[in-house]
Amino acid sequence: MVQFLKDLTQLFISNLENRFDSETLHKIVLIHLIGIVSVGLCLVLGISRMVFGGISESIVLIMSALFLLSLVILQKQKPEKYNRNGYAMVLYLSVLVLFMVFFFEEYNPGWFAIIPFISIVILSLRSCISFNLIFLVIFNALYLIFGAKGVAYYHLVYSNGLFVASFLFMYSYEFMRITNFQKIDKAMIQAQAQYKEKNEFLSRLSHQIRTPLNNIIGLNSVMNRSNLDEVQNDYLDTIQASANNLVSVVNSIDMLSKVQPSSENVTNNTLAFSLILTINSTINLFAQTTTDIKFKSNYSSKIPDKLIGNSIKVKQVLLNVFESFVKYKSKEMLQLTINTSVERELNDQLDTLIEIRADKLLRPTMRMLDEVREISVKELLNLDKRKYIDLVDLNVSVDLLESLGGKMRITLSESYTLYEILIPLKRKHDTLVYGGNQTKVLPDIMLVGKTKQQQIELYEANVLLVEDNVINQRIVALSLQKAVKNVDVAANGKEALDMFAKTKYDIILMDVQMPIMDGIKATIKLREIELGSNSHIPIIAVTANALAGDKEECLSAGMDDYISKPFHINDLIDKMKYFLSREGLN
């Protein structure tokens, strides 16, 4: 029985968990349950009246059942109208009770206990007081004017007493339930705040450890290339092994501290941009690095060439979503189909819909006590959507979408996974519209704004290092000394922009957290400058920011790659070689 009720409840609120809070979902479930029970009672009473000769009464009850059934169906189709549907249901049931009292042959005082129950659980506490008072006044006024069949005076007194008792009982219960819920909700908010504070402390601690640890590893690498005897080399190997162990500890701290980056830290630039090119460039990034995912993209002819919005946040949402598919997919080949359309258009406002559909159900893992296991299909389909969002690391995307005024809808099936990303954007006047639907299979999509440049050897490259810490500057420069002929250093993003305007660089190594101008803002400015020259300089983020979403934030700002401290210098050199090679430039 309990499982049946759970399945029934899940049927009412399927795909609604990430759209409404728990109190609203509670009300939606009650509207469905009361509606279905009322339909059943009306049908039973209507059939029984028909059997015993009450044709007119039977017709009223059966028509009432059909009307209430239509309200239940409407609620299922348009759950956001729960207030309107709830008021309509309470009002109609109240009228039906009055009709039964004054026009049916038999009188049952128990009908009066129904009205306080349904009004209190569906309406707000403030609204139900006035509603029940009005109902009671109307009933007594109608009784005094018209009378009621089979209702004696003592029945009237009894009915009023039963009504008031039912109201007081239900009101007290609902008041205590809401009060306890608010206390629990407040406690949860406080616990979340404490959890976030603890994690932010751990993330700061991680950042503070990573920078000097990177210096130790970098300097150790430089010394390893010098002429040392066997004992000295052994000492350096011990330092390197100890540093590697410390790296594992720091990574464990980061796994414990899964702090999501605040959307407030993401730049809020609102500019004209091409949504389709933003999607294509993001897909292309993953198509180049993943061989077991096939991409297809389709675009509605209603999508303008240029839209006004925050392209950085939009790209970061897409990066986070695609990263989730890559991280939690099975070993089988995955087909991702991206459909972009306009869901609603009002004047210059366009609600753009990006549907990302996988041909398989994405099944993340869940930790149960000391066991990590893959969630079963049945568990996954019944899982609360907010829990699912947390399991597949989509909190960053959801937060960013909320900051844009958008939302994400998630549909899970045994045969597919569907993410619907709704983003409100504005039309830019005097723009072209893409003609007809397009279907593209990656990796044939061209990268945005990049032009083919001459391949260059790493040693001959002119490198710009943007780093505020003097020790870090020196160690990176020493580490690259034999691999690169020239490394210029800028202490912050503003200095980097000034140097970029005067000197031609082949590649840029960009720190993120810097005074005056950070690496994210500097990268955005550099990419804006490049638009006029139709060029593209590779930028690699070299940062101690290594938490969830940091990589996506760097890539969405326009950086080409990301490496977190501490790192081995050979890993950085390999990335630099790639972006200076013909394959990387193209």
XYZ file of C-alpha atoms in Angstrom:
586
model
C 0.000 0.000 0.000
C 2.806 2.385 0.927
C 4.613 1.615 -2.336
C 1.375 2.167 -4.259
C 0.965 5.616 -2.689
C 4.597 6.461 -3.495
C 4.115 5.416 -7.125
C 0.867 7.405 -7.316
C 2.539 10.490 -5.849
C 5.441 10.153 -8.286
C 2.929 9.995 -11.142
C 1.450 13.329 -10.070
C 4.758 15.182 -9.688
C 6.973 13.467 -12.277
C 9.327 16.015 -13.915
C 8.179 18.726 -11.485
C 10.780 18.340 -8.695
C 13.176 20.871 -10.203
C 10.394 23.375 -11.000
C 8.600 23.759 -7.641
C 9.526 23.757 -3.972
C 8.450 20.925 -1.675
C 5.458 22.835 -0.222
C 4.063 23.522 -3.695
C 4.589 19.892 -4.703
C 2.701 18.876 -1.548
C -0.239 21.046 -2.626
C -0.172 19.699 -6.202
C -0.323 16.108 -4.904
C -3.287 16.955 -2.641
C -5.175 18.626 -5.495
C -4.766 15.456 -7.561
C -5.752 13.136 -4.694
C -8.793 15.162 -3.626
C -9.860 15.480 -7.259
C -9.586 11.724 -7.916
C -11.361 10.791 -4.657
C -14.133 13.313 -5.405
C -14.560 11.910 -8.909
C -14.864 8.399 -7.465
C -17.415 9.431 -4.807
C -19.524 11.352 -7.303
C -19.600 8.371 -9.659
C -20.524 5.932 -6.852
C -23.254 8.221 -5.477
C -24.517 8.982 -8.985
C -24.845 5.305 -9.922
C -26.534 4.476 -6.600
C -29.036 7.329 -7.091
C -29.781 6.074 -10.586
C -30.455 2.576 -9.230
C -32.891 3.899 -6.605
C -34.733 6.226 -8.966
C -33.114 9.599 -8.377
C -32.425 10.378 -12.045
C -31.997 14.149 -11.693
C -29.675 13.745 -8.716
C -27.720 11.071 -10.591
C -27.213 13.375 -13.592
C -25.905 16.162 -11.330
C -23.441 13.830 -9.626
C -22.159 12.252 -12.853
C -21.748 15.685 -14.488
C -19.880 16.801 -11.352
C -17.572 13.796 -11.663
C -16.790 14.738 -15.279
C -16.110 18.363 -14.320
C -13.817 17.375 -11.450
C -12.025 14.905 -13.739
C -11.394 17.735 -16.218
C -9.848 19.778 -13.389
C -7.526 16.876 -12.510
C -6.455 16.527 -16.159
C -5.941 20.292 -16.445
C -3.809 20.260 -13.302
C -1.663 17.484 -14.774
C -1.206 19.388 -18.047
C -0.606 22.809 -16.464
C 0.855 22.245 -12.986
C 1.918 25.895 -12.702
C -1.808 26.806 -12.484
C -2.202 24.899 -9.229
C -3.640 27.914 -7.367
C -6.367 28.507 -9.947
C -7.205 24.802 -10.235
C -7.267 24.410 -6.445
C -9.646 27.349 -5.956
C -11.910 26.025 -8.720
C -12.031 22.569 -7.111
C -12.795 23.889 -3.606
C -15.468 26.270 -4.909
C -17.193 23.613 -7.001
C -17.198 21.023 -4.206
C -18.646 23.646 -1.835
C -21.470 24.421 -4.272
C -22.076 20.697 -4.759
C -22.382 20.144 -0.982
C -24.895 23.003 -0.709
C -26.865 21.564 -3.623
C -26.930 18.130 -1.998
C -28.137 19.617 1.314
C -30.984 21.634 -0.153
C -32.153 19.403 -3.013
C -31.379 15.784 -2.120
C -33.925 13.723 -0.168
C -31.560 12.473 2.509
C -29.482 14.743 4.674
C -25.992 13.749 5.903
C -24.255 16.204 8.305
C -20.923 14.528 7.521
C -20.849 16.395 4.220
C -20.049 19.556 6.182
C -16.804 18.104 7.496
C -15.545 17.872 3.920
C -15.416 21.608 3.220
C -12.972 22.647 6.012
C -10.742 19.686 5.126
C -10.393 20.382 1.398
C -10.239 24.178 1.772
C -7.521 24.136 4.431
C -5.228 21.665 2.661
C -5.604 23.340 -0.760
C -5.959 27.053 0.037
C -3.614 29.169 2.121
C -4.340 29.464 5.845
C -5.352 33.096 5.471
C -7.673 32.420 2.537
C -9.344 29.376 4.104
C -10.568 31.370 7.141
C -12.540 33.837 5.032
C -13.708 31.087 2.657
C -15.082 28.871 5.429
C -16.713 31.811 7.167
C -18.455 32.852 3.940
C -19.568 29.241 3.323
C -21.032 28.937 6.816
C -22.906 32.256 6.477
C -24.292 31.264 3.065
C -25.478 27.862 4.358
C -27.292 29.332 7.363
C -28.812 32.139 5.261
C -30.101 29.659 2.680
C -31.508 27.455 5.441
C -33.372 30.374 7.037
C -34.744 31.492 3.664
C -35.555 28.203 1.955
C -35.168 25.471 4.545
C -33.764 22.076 3.681
C -35.359 18.736 2.995
C -35.364 16.536 6.086
C -33.300 19.004 8.123
C -34.672 19.738 11.575
C -33.485 22.653 13.684
C -31.283 20.445 15.862
C -29.715 19.099 12.637
C -28.773 22.675 11.776
C -27.123 23.201 15.162
C -25.338 19.853 14.858
C -24.119 20.672 11.339
C -22.730 24.030 12.418
C -20.987 22.455 15.378
C -19.514 19.703 13.218
C -18.354 22.247 10.665
C -16.640 24.441 13.292
C -15.037 21.427 15.008
C -13.754 20.098 11.684
C -12.380 23.516 10.794
C -10.592 23.996 14.126
C -9.068 20.520 13.995
C -7.828 20.832 10.401
C -6.630 24.415 10.866
C -4.631 23.451 13.976
C -3.117 20.469 12.199
C -2.157 22.471 9.101
C -0.801 25.347 11.190
C 1.456 22.971 13.171
C 2.533 21.172 9.979
C 3.524 24.422 8.241
C 5.243 25.732 11.395
C 7.290 22.534 11.732
C 8.098 22.590 8.035
C 9.355 26.175 8.334
C 11.515 25.203 11.320
C 12.982 22.271 9.399
C 13.504 24.463 6.344
C 15.250 27.101 8.452
C 17.467 24.448 10.041
C 18.353 23.093 6.598
C 19.260 26.584 5.363
C 21.483 27.110 8.408
C 23.105 23.703 7.898
C 23.701 24.474 4.220
C 25.233 27.834 5.154
C 27.557 26.142 7.654
C 28.431 23.468 5.098
C 29.167 26.108 2.477
C 31.276 28.113 4.948
C 33.289 25.005 5.812
C 33.791 24.145 2.155
C 34.813 27.693 1.274
C 37.431 27.515 4.019
C 38.698 24.223 2.589
C 38.790 25.688 -0.924
C 40.805 28.699 0.280
C 43.115 26.344 2.125
C 43.502 24.252 -1.031
C 44.332 27.344 -3.087
C 46.899 28.508 -0.546
C 48.582 25.078 -0.496
C 48.587 24.535 -4.266
C 50.659 27.598 -5.170
C 53.717 26.898 -2.941
C 53.390 23.174 -3.688
C 53.583 23.958 -7.396
C 56.718 26.007 -6.711
C 58.317 23.030 -4.918
C 57.529 20.674 -7.793
C 58.645 23.212 -10.399
C 61.915 24.029 -8.659
C 62.527 20.321 -8.070
C 62.092 19.747 -11.818
C 64.589 22.517 -12.611
C 67.168 21.087 -10.206
C 66.693 17.604 -11.673
C 68.030 18.908 -14.986
C 71.246 20.137 -13.366
C 74.424 18.114 -12.794
C 73.949 16.384 -9.470
C 75.530 13.325 -7.899
C 73.613 10.161 -7.064
C 72.894 11.105 -3.444
C 71.564 14.529 -4.426
C 69.347 12.988 -7.110
C 67.975 10.612 -4.489
C 67.154 13.573 -2.245
C 65.304 15.221 -5.123
C 63.403 12.016 -5.852
C 62.333 11.904 -2.207
C 61.145 15.520 -2.423
C 59.256 14.715 -5.619
C 57.603 11.609 -4.105
C 56.598 13.553 -0.974
C 55.214 16.371 -3.121
C 53.209 13.870 -5.160
C 51.725 12.455 -1.950
C 50.847 15.970 -0.830
C 49.167 16.572 -4.199
C 46.959 13.538 -3.499
C 46.047 14.984 -0.098
C 45.133 18.348 -1.612
C 43.034 16.621 -4.280
C 41.229 14.727 -1.521
C 40.434 18.045 0.177
C 38.980 19.296 -3.092
C 36.865 16.164 -3.468
C 35.573 16.706 0.073
C 34.972 20.373 -0.626
C 32.764 20.231 -3.691
C 32.037 23.974 -3.586
C 30.199 25.152 -6.636
C 31.374 28.527 -7.971
C 28.928 31.298 -7.307
C 27.241 32.662 -10.389
C 27.940 36.125 -8.977
C 31.624 35.582 -9.736
C 30.919 35.012 -13.391
C 31.113 38.096 -15.518
C 27.755 39.719 -16.268
C 28.608 41.198 -19.673
C 25.511 41.372 -21.874
C 26.552 41.608 -25.508
C 25.364 40.658 -28.966
C 26.510 37.150 -29.848
C 25.662 34.214 -32.074
C 23.934 31.477 -30.078
C 24.462 28.918 -32.834
C 28.180 29.615 -33.114
C 28.475 29.452 -29.322
C 26.829 26.019 -29.312
C 28.934 24.815 -32.264
C 32.236 25.897 -30.739
C 31.344 24.192 -27.464
C 30.400 20.958 -29.204
C 33.581 21.122 -31.262
C 35.688 21.351 -28.115
C 34.291 18.026 -26.862
C 34.196 16.392 -30.303
C 37.965 16.844 -30.582
C 38.694 15.149 -27.256
C 36.029 12.405 -27.054
C 35.792 9.542 -29.517
C 32.824 7.680 -28.019
C 30.253 10.489 -28.336
C 28.605 11.471 -31.615
C 27.090 14.944 -31.890
C 24.253 16.183 -34.076
C 22.851 19.704 -34.008
C 19.615 21.064 -35.467
C 18.671 24.739 -35.506
C 15.277 26.297 -36.031
C 14.960 28.899 -38.776
C 13.544 31.272 -36.129
C 16.915 31.604 -34.376
C 18.407 35.023 -35.298
C 22.053 35.326 -36.294
C 22.681 37.663 -33.351
C 21.057 37.703 -29.930
C 21.685 39.915 -26.923
C 22.608 38.115 -23.708
C 25.466 36.810 -21.579
C 27.366 34.512 -23.933
C 29.896 33.622 -21.213
C 27.238 32.211 -18.898
C 25.490 30.453 -21.771
C 28.724 28.777 -22.814
C 29.549 27.822 -19.249
C 26.132 26.147 -18.909
C 26.769 24.131 -22.085
C 30.297 23.188 -21.018
C 29.033 21.946 -17.668
C 26.230 19.909 -19.269
C 28.505 18.272 -21.861
C 31.138 17.592 -19.197
C 28.446 15.790 -17.190
C 27.611 13.540 -20.164
C 31.302 12.747 -20.684
C 31.854 12.013 -17.009
C 28.815 9.824 -16.319
C 28.188 8.053 -19.625
C 28.615 4.302 -19.958
C 31.375 2.722 -22.039
C 29.028 2.358 -25.012
C 28.876 4.869 -27.880
C 26.602 7.793 -26.991
C 24.580 9.861 -29.476
C 23.877 13.445 -28.401
C 21.322 15.414 -30.419
C 21.144 19.150 -29.783
C 17.965 20.871 -31.007
C 17.754 24.658 -30.721
C 14.452 26.477 -31.181
C 12.351 29.386 -29.935
C 9.777 28.275 -27.359
C 8.112 31.663 -26.992
C 8.537 35.083 -28.594
C 7.192 38.327 -27.185
C 8.291 41.543 -28.905
C 12.122 41.466 -28.737
C 12.198 38.804 -26.007
C 12.963 35.269 -27.215
C 12.774 32.277 -24.880
C 15.303 30.037 -26.618
C 15.116 26.323 -25.955
C 18.206 24.093 -26.234
C 17.231 20.431 -26.071
C 20.113 18.046 -25.420
C 18.959 14.471 -25.886
C 21.109 11.388 -25.266
C 20.047 8.078 -26.749
C 20.709 6.325 -23.435
C 19.776 6.864 -19.813
C 22.592 8.615 -17.956
C 23.212 6.550 -14.814
C 25.461 8.188 -12.190
C 26.844 6.415 -9.147
C 25.648 6.872 -5.575
C 27.508 6.346 -2.314
C 25.582 4.183 0.141
C 27.505 3.907 3.424
C 30.928 2.584 2.327
C 29.701 1.279 -1.026
C 29.683 3.142 -4.326
C 27.246 1.662 -6.807
C 25.471 2.561 -10.013
C 21.854 3.582 -9.492
C 19.303 1.155 -10.910
C 16.951 2.288 -13.671
C 13.888 2.084 -11.404
C 15.584 4.117 -8.650
C 16.735 6.687 -11.178
C 13.292 7.172 -12.723
C 11.795 7.725 -9.238
C 14.649 9.922 -8.032
C 13.997 13.495 -6.968
C 15.254 15.758 -9.762
C 17.212 17.976 -7.371
C 19.029 14.882 -6.121
C 19.699 13.858 -9.717
C 21.098 17.326 -10.517
C 23.471 16.963 -7.583
C 24.555 13.457 -8.616
C 25.446 14.483 -12.193
C 27.100 17.779 -11.107
C 24.643 20.114 -12.835
C 24.283 22.537 -9.917
C 26.537 25.055 -11.661
C 24.346 25.039 -14.772
C 21.134 25.350 -12.763
C 22.512 28.285 -10.728
C 23.760 30.067 -13.838
C 20.441 29.568 -15.627
C 18.568 30.985 -12.648
C 20.828 34.048 -12.694
C 19.909 34.475 -16.388
C 16.191 34.105 -15.659
C 16.134 30.676 -17.307
C 15.641 27.117 -16.104
C 16.468 23.503 -16.863
C 13.892 20.756 -17.326
C 15.034 17.140 -17.002
C 13.227 14.125 -18.424
C 14.504 10.621 -17.724
C 13.390 7.495 -19.562
C 14.693 3.959 -19.830
C 15.815 4.703 -23.388
C 16.959 8.334 -23.269
C 18.003 11.348 -21.184
C 16.645 14.791 -22.079
C 17.839 18.153 -20.769
C 15.762 21.164 -21.830
C 17.644 24.425 -21.280
C 15.429 27.504 -21.469
C 17.309 30.814 -21.785
C 15.612 34.215 -22.230
C 17.515 36.337 -24.773
C 16.747 39.483 -26.711
C 16.644 39.966 -30.432
C 19.283 42.240 -31.947
C 17.717 44.373 -34.644
C 18.936 44.266 -38.253
C 20.193 40.703 -37.976
C 19.865 37.777 -40.317
C 18.054 34.569 -39.495
C 19.483 31.135 -40.222
C 17.634 29.769 -43.216
C 16.095 26.382 -42.532
C 17.081 23.640 -40.174
C 20.662 22.484 -40.113
C 21.992 19.091 -39.168
C 25.712 18.828 -38.494
C 27.732 15.834 -37.377
C 30.829 16.963 -35.518
C 33.785 17.398 -35.705
C 33.213 19.231 -38.999
C 32.117 22.427 -37.225
C 34.614 25.278 -37.551
C 35.825 27.070 -34.447
C 34.553 30.581 -33.935
C 36.897 33.445 -34.706
C 39.985 31.313 -35.364
C 42.045 31.780 -38.469
C 44.676 29.387 -39.714
C 48.125 30.503 -38.592
C 51.607 29.313 -39.354
C 52.858 26.400 -37.285
C 55.631 27.438 -34.915
C 58.122 25.451 -32.869
C 57.851 25.857 -29.116
C 61.426 27.026 -28.725
C 60.848 29.868 -31.219
C 57.533 30.914 -29.659
C 57.086 34.260 -27.976
C 55.374 33.440 -24.661
C 53.518 35.803 -22.329
C 53.220 34.638 -18.719
C 50.523 36.487 -16.735
C 51.166 35.828 -13.041
C 51.089 38.146 -9.998
C 53.240 36.055 -7.643
C 56.951 36.894 -8.105
C 58.130 33.460 -6.940
C 55.717 31.750 -9.344
C 56.955 33.984 -12.157
C 60.548 32.999 -11.546
C 59.904 29.264 -11.194
C 57.731 29.009 -14.338
C 60.329 31.025 -16.271
C 63.130 28.769 -14.982
C 61.120 25.648 -15.800
C 60.538 26.824 -19.376
C 64.056 28.159 -19.821
C 65.336 25.280 -21.932
C 62.053 24.739 -23.799
C 61.281 28.353 -24.790
C 63.602 31.109 -25.998
C 61.598 34.079 -24.677
C 59.088 34.448 -21.821
C 57.696 37.897 -21.024
C 55.969 38.412 -17.680
C 52.923 40.521 -16.803
C 51.892 40.933 -13.147
C 48.129 41.232 -13.810
C 45.520 41.283 -16.557
C 45.854 45.010 -17.258
C 49.606 44.721 -17.805
C 48.955 41.762 -20.086
C 46.570 43.825 -22.225
C 49.115 46.641 -22.493
C 51.891 44.218 -23.495
C 49.580 42.398 -25.927
C 48.887 45.696 -27.703
C 52.618 46.340 -28.234
C 54.042 42.856 -28.871
C 52.974 39.870 -30.942
C 52.738 36.756 -28.773
C 52.300 33.184 -29.954
C 50.794 31.796 -26.739
C 49.678 33.152 -23.338
C 49.863 31.418 -19.941
C 47.166 33.049 -17.789
C 46.710 32.949 -14.015
C 43.130 33.562 -12.795
C 43.257 35.246 -9.381
C 45.225 38.496 -9.763
C 44.883 42.069 -8.487
C 43.676 45.001 -10.643
C 42.330 42.705 -13.386
C 41.916 38.934 -13.062
C 42.585 36.360 -15.766
C 38.902 35.850 -16.677
C 38.303 39.531 -17.447
C 41.645 39.835 -19.226
C 40.805 36.873 -21.478
C 37.401 38.330 -22.354
C 39.052 41.666 -23.274
C 41.708 39.885 -25.361
C 39.071 37.965 -27.285
C 37.155 41.198 -27.927
C 40.330 42.792 -29.301
C 40.924 39.772 -31.544
C 37.504 40.122 -33.157
C 38.760 43.171 -35.044
C 41.889 41.414 -36.324
C 40.266 38.023 -36.988
C 43.103 36.274 -35.131
C 43.273 33.861 -32.219
C 46.133 33.533 -29.721
C 46.057 30.314 -27.652
C 45.502 31.012 -23.934
C 46.135 28.328 -21.308
C 44.824 28.879 -17.782
C 47.558 28.140 -15.211
C 45.804 28.446 -11.869
C 45.421 27.074 -8.359
C 41.622 27.155 -8.803
C 40.833 23.455 -9.045
C 37.284 23.084 -7.757
C 34.114 22.059 -9.591
C 33.307 24.559 -12.335
C 36.680 26.364 -12.383
C 37.732 24.713 -15.643
C 34.367 25.470 -17.262
C 34.577 29.115 -16.168
C 38.011 29.481 -17.783
C 36.943 27.822 -21.039
C 33.702 29.788 -21.235
C 35.673 33.037 -20.905
C 37.593 32.121 -24.068
C 40.643 30.234 -22.824
C 41.713 27.258 -24.913
C 42.830 24.919 -22.138
C 43.327 24.667 -18.410
C 45.943 23.193 -16.082
C 45.658 23.349 -12.306
C 48.498 23.768 -9.837
C 50.456 21.829 -8.880
C 51.429 20.420 -12.265
C 54.453 18.812 -13.851
C 56.165 21.155 -16.260
C 56.149 18.495 -19.002
C 52.329 18.499 -18.943
C 52.314 22.249 -19.518
C 54.934 21.967 -22.276
C 52.848 19.278 -24.016
C 49.806 21.556 -24.015
C 51.853 24.465 -25.368
C 53.270 22.272 -28.138
C 49.802 21.132 -29.114
C 48.378 24.640 -29.452
C 51.393 25.813 -31.429
C 51.214 22.813 -33.771
C 49.220 22.829 -36.997
C 46.518 20.642 -35.397
C 46.163 22.927 -32.408
C 46.091 26.141 -34.457
C 43.402 24.799 -36.755
